[in-house]
mmCIF file with all atom_site columns, C-alpha atoms in Angstrom:
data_model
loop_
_atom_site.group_PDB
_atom_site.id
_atom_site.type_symbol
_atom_site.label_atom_id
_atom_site.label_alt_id
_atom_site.label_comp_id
_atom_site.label_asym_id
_atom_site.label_entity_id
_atom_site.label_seq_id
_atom_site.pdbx_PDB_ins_code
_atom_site.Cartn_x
_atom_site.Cartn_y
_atom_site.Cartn_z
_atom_site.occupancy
_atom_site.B_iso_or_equiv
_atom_site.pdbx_formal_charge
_atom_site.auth_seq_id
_atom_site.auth_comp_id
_atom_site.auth_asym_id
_atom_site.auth_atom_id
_atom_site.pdbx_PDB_model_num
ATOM 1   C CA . UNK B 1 1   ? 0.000  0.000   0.000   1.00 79.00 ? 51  UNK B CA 1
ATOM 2   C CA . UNK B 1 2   ? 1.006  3.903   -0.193  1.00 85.00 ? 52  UNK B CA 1
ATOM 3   C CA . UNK B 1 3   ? 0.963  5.274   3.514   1.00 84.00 ? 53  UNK B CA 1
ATOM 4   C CA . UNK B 1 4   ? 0.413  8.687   4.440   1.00 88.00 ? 54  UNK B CA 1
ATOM 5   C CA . UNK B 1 5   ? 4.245  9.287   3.070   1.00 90.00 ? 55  UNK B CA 1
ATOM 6   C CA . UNK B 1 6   ? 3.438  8.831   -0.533  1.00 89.00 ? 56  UNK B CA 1
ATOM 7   C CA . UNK B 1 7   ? 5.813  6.082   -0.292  1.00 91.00 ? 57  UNK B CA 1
ATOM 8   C CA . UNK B 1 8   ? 4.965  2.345   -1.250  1.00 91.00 ? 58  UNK B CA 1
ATOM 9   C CA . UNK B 1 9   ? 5.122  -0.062  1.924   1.00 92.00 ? 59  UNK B CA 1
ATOM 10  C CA . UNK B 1 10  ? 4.548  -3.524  2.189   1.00 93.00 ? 60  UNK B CA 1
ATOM 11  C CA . UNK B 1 11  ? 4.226  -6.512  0.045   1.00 95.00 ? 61  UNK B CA 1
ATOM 12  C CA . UNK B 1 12  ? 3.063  -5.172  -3.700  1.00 93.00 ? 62  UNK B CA 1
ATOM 13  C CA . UNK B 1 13  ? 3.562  -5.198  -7.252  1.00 93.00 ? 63  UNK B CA 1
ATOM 14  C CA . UNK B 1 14  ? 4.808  -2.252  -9.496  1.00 91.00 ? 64  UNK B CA 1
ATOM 15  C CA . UNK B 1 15  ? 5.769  -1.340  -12.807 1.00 91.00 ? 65  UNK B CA 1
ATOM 16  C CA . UNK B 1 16  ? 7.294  1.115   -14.638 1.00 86.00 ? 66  UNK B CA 1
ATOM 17  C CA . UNK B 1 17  ? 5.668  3.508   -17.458 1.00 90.00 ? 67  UNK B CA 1
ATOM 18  C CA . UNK B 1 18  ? 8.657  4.047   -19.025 1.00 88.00 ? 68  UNK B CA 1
ATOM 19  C CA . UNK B 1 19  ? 10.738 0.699   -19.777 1.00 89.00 ? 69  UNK B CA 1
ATOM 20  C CA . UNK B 1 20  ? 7.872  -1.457  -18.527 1.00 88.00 ? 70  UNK B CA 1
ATOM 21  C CA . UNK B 1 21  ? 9.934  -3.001  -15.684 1.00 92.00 ? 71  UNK B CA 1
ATOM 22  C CA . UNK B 1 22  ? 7.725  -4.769  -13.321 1.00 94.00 ? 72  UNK B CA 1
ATOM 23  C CA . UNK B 1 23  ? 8.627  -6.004  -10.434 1.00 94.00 ? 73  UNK B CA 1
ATOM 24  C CA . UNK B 1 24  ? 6.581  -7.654  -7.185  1.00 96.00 ? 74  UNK B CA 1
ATOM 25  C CA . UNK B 1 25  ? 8.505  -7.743  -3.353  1.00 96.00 ? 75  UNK B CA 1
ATOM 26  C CA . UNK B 1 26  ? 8.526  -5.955  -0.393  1.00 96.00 ? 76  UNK B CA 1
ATOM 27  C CA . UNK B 1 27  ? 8.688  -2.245  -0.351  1.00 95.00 ? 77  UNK B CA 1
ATOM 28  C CA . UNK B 1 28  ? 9.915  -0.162  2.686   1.00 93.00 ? 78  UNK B CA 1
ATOM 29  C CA . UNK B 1 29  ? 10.223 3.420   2.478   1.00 91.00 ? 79  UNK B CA 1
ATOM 30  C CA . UNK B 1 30  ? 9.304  3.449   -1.509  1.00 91.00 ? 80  UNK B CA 1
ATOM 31  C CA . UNK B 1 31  ? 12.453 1.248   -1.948  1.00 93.00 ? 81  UNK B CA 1
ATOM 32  C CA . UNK B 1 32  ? 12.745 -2.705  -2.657  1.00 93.00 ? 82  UNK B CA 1
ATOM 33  C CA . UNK B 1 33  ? 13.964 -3.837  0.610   1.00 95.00 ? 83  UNK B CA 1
ATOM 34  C CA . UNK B 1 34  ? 13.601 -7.554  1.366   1.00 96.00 ? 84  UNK B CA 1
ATOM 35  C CA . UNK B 1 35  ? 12.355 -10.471 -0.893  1.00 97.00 ? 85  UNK B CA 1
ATOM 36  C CA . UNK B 1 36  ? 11.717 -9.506  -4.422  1.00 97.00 ? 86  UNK B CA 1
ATOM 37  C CA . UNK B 1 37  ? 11.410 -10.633 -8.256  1.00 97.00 ? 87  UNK B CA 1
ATOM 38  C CA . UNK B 1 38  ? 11.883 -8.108  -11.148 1.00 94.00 ? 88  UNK B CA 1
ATOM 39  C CA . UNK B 1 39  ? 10.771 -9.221  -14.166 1.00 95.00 ? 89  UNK B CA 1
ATOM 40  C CA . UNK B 1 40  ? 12.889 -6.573  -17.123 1.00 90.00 ? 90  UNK B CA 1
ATOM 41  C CA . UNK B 1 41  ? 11.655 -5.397  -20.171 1.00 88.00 ? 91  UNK B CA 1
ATOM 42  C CA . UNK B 1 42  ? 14.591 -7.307  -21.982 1.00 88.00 ? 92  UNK B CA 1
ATOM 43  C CA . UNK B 1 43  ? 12.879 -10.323 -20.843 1.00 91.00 ? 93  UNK B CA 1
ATOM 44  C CA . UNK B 1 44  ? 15.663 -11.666 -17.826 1.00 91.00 ? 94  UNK B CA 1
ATOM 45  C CA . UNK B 1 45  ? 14.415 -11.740 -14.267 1.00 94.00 ? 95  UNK B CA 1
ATOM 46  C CA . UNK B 1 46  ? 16.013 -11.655 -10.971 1.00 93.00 ? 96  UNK B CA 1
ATOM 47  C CA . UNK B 1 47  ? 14.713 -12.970 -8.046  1.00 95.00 ? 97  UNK B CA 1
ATOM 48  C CA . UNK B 1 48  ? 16.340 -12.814 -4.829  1.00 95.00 ? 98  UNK B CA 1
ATOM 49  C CA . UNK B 1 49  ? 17.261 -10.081 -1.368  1.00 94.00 ? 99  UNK B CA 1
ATOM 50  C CA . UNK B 1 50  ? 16.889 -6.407  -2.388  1.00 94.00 ? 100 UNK B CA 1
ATOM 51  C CA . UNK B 1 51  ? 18.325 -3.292  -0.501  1.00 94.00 ? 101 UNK B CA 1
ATOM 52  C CA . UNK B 1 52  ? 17.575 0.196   -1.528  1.00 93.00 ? 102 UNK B CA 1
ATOM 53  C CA . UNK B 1 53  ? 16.066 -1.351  -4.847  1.00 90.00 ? 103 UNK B CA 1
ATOM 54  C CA . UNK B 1 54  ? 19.776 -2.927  -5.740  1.00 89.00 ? 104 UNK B CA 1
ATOM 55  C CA . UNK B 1 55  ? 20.164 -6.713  -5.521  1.00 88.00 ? 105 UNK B CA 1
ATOM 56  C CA . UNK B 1 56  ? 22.040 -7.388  -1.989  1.00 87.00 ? 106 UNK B CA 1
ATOM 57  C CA . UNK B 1 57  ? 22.307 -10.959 -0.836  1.00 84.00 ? 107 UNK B CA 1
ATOM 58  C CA . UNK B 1 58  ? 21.725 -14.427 -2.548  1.00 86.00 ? 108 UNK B CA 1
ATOM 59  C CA . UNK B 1 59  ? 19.682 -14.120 -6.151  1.00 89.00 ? 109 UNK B CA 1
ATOM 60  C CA . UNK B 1 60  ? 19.159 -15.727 -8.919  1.00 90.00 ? 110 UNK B CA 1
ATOM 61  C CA . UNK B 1 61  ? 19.307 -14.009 -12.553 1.00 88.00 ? 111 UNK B CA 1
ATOM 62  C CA . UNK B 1 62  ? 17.690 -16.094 -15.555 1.00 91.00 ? 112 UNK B CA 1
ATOM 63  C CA . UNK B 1 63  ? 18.847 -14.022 -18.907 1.00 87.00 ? 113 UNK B CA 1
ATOM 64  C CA . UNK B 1 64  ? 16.980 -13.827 -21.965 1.00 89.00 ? 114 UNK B CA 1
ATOM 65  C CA . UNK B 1 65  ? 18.802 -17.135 -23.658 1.00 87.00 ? 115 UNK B CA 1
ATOM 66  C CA . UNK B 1 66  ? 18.161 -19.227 -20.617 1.00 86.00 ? 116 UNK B CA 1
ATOM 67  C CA . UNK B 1 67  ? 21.319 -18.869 -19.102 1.00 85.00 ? 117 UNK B CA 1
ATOM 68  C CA . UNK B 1 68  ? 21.235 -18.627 -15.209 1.00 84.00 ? 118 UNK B CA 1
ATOM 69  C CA . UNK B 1 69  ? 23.478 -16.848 -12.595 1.00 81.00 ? 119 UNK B CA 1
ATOM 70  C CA . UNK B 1 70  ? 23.295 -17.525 -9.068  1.00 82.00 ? 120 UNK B CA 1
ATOM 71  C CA . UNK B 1 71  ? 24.831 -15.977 -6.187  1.00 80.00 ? 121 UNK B CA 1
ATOM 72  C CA . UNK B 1 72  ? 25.726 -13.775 -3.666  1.00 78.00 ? 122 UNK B CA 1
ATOM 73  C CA . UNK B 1 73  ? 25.231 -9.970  -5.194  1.00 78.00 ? 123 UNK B CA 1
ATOM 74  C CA . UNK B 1 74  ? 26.146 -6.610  -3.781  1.00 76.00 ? 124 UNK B CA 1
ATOM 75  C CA . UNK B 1 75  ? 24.773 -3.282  -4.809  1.00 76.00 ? 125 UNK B CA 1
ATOM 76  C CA . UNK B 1 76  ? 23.098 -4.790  -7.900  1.00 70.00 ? 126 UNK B CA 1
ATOM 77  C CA . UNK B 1 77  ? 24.148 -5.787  -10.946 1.00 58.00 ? 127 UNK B CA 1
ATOM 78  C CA . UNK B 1 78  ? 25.659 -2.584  -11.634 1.00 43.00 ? 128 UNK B CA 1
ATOM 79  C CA . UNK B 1 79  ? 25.400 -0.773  -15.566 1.00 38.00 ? 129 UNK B CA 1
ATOM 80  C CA . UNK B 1 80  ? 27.932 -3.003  -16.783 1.00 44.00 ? 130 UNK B CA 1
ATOM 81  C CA . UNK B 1 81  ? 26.204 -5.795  -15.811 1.00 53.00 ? 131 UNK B CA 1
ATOM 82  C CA . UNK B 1 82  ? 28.628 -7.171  -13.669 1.00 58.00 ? 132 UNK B CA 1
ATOM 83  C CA . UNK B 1 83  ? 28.274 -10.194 -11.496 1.00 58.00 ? 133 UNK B CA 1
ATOM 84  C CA . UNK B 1 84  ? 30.391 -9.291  -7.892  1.00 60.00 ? 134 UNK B CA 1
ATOM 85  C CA . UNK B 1 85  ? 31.152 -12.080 -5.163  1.00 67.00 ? 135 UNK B CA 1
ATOM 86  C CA . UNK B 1 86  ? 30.671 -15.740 -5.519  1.00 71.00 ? 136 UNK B CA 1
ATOM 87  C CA . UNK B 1 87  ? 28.371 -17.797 -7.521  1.00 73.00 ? 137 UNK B CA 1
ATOM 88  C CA . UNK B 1 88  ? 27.509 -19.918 -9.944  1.00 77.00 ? 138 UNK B CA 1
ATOM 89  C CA . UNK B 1 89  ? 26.374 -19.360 -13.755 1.00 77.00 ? 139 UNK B CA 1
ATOM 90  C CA . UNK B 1 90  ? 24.787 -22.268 -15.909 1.00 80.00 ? 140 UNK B CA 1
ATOM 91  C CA . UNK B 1 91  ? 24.671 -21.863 -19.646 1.00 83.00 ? 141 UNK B CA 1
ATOM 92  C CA . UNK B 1 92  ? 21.430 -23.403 -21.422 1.00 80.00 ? 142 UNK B CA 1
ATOM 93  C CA . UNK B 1 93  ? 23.035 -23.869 -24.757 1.00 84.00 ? 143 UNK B CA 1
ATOM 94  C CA . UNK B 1 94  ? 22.978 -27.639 -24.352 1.00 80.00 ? 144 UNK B CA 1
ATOM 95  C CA . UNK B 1 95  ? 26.504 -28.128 -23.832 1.00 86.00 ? 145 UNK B CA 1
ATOM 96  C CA . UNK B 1 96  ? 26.008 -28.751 -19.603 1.00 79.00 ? 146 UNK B CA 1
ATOM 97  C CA . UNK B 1 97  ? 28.842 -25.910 -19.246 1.00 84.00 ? 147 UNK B CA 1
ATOM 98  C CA . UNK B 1 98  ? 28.977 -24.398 -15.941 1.00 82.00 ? 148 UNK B CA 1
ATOM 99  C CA . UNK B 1 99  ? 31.122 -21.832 -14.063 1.00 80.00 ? 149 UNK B CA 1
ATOM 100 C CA . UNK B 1 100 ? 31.409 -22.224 -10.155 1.00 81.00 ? 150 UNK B CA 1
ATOM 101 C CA . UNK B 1 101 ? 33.229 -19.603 -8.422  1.00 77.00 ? 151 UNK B CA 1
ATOM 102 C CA . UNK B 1 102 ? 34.193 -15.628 -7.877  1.00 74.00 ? 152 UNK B CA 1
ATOM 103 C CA . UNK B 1 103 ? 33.204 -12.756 -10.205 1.00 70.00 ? 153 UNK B CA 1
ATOM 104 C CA . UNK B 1 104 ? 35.100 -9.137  -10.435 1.00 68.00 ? 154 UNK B CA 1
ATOM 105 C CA . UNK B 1 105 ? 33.884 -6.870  -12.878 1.00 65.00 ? 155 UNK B CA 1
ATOM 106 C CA . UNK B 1 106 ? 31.848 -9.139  -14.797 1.00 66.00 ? 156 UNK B CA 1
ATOM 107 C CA . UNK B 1 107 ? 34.141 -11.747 -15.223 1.00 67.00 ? 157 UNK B CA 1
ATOM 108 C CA . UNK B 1 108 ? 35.339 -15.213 -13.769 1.00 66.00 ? 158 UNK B CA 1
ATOM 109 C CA . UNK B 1 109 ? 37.680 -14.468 -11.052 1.00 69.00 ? 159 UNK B CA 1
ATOM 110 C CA . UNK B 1 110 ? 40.367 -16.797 -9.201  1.00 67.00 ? 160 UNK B CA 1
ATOM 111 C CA . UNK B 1 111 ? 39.621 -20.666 -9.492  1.00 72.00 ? 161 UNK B CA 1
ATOM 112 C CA . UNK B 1 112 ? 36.288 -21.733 -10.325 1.00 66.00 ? 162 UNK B CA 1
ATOM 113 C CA . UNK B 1 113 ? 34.974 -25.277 -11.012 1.00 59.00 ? 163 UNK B CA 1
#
């Protein structure tokens, strides 16, 4: 619901005018802040812990193609689409390839499996 603040609060849905963005969580203080799933225009989604409307915690991004990322985010997946921490990404090309392991910048980091 929108309290007295003009702010959304609660458990609801939303979506934007402009890029038609929708997504449906918890709102505090107008902002995503707990569970969430955003559904983008593109046609990904990412479901998982929000803070201040970024992805914070353990979430799980399905792309376009099928491919799927999963793991611990911080501060969202920022404008260069970059994957921080540790997780896990699964490509659904039919080959069973599979990445296991730490991100920087939006790439493999370190020694994944």
């Amino acid at each position: 619901h929108v309290g007295a603040d003009g702010k959304r609060h609660g458990f609801g849905v939303y979506q934007w005018a402009g890029n038609g963005d929708r997504v449906a969580g918890e709102w505090r203080r107008g902002r995503l802040n707990g569970i969430a799933t955003k559904h983008m225009s593109g046609g990904a989604t990412i479901s998982g812990s929000f803070r201040d409307n970024k992805a914070n915690g353990y979430c799980r991004k399905v792309f376009m193609n099928g491919d799927v990322h999963e793991g611990l985010y911080r501060d969202d997946l920022r404008g260069d689409g970059s994957r921080p921490g540790y997780g896990e990404y699964v490509w659904r090309d039919g080959s069973g390839a599979s990445y296991k392991g730490g991100w920087q910048r939006g790439v493999f980091s370190g020694r994944g499996v």
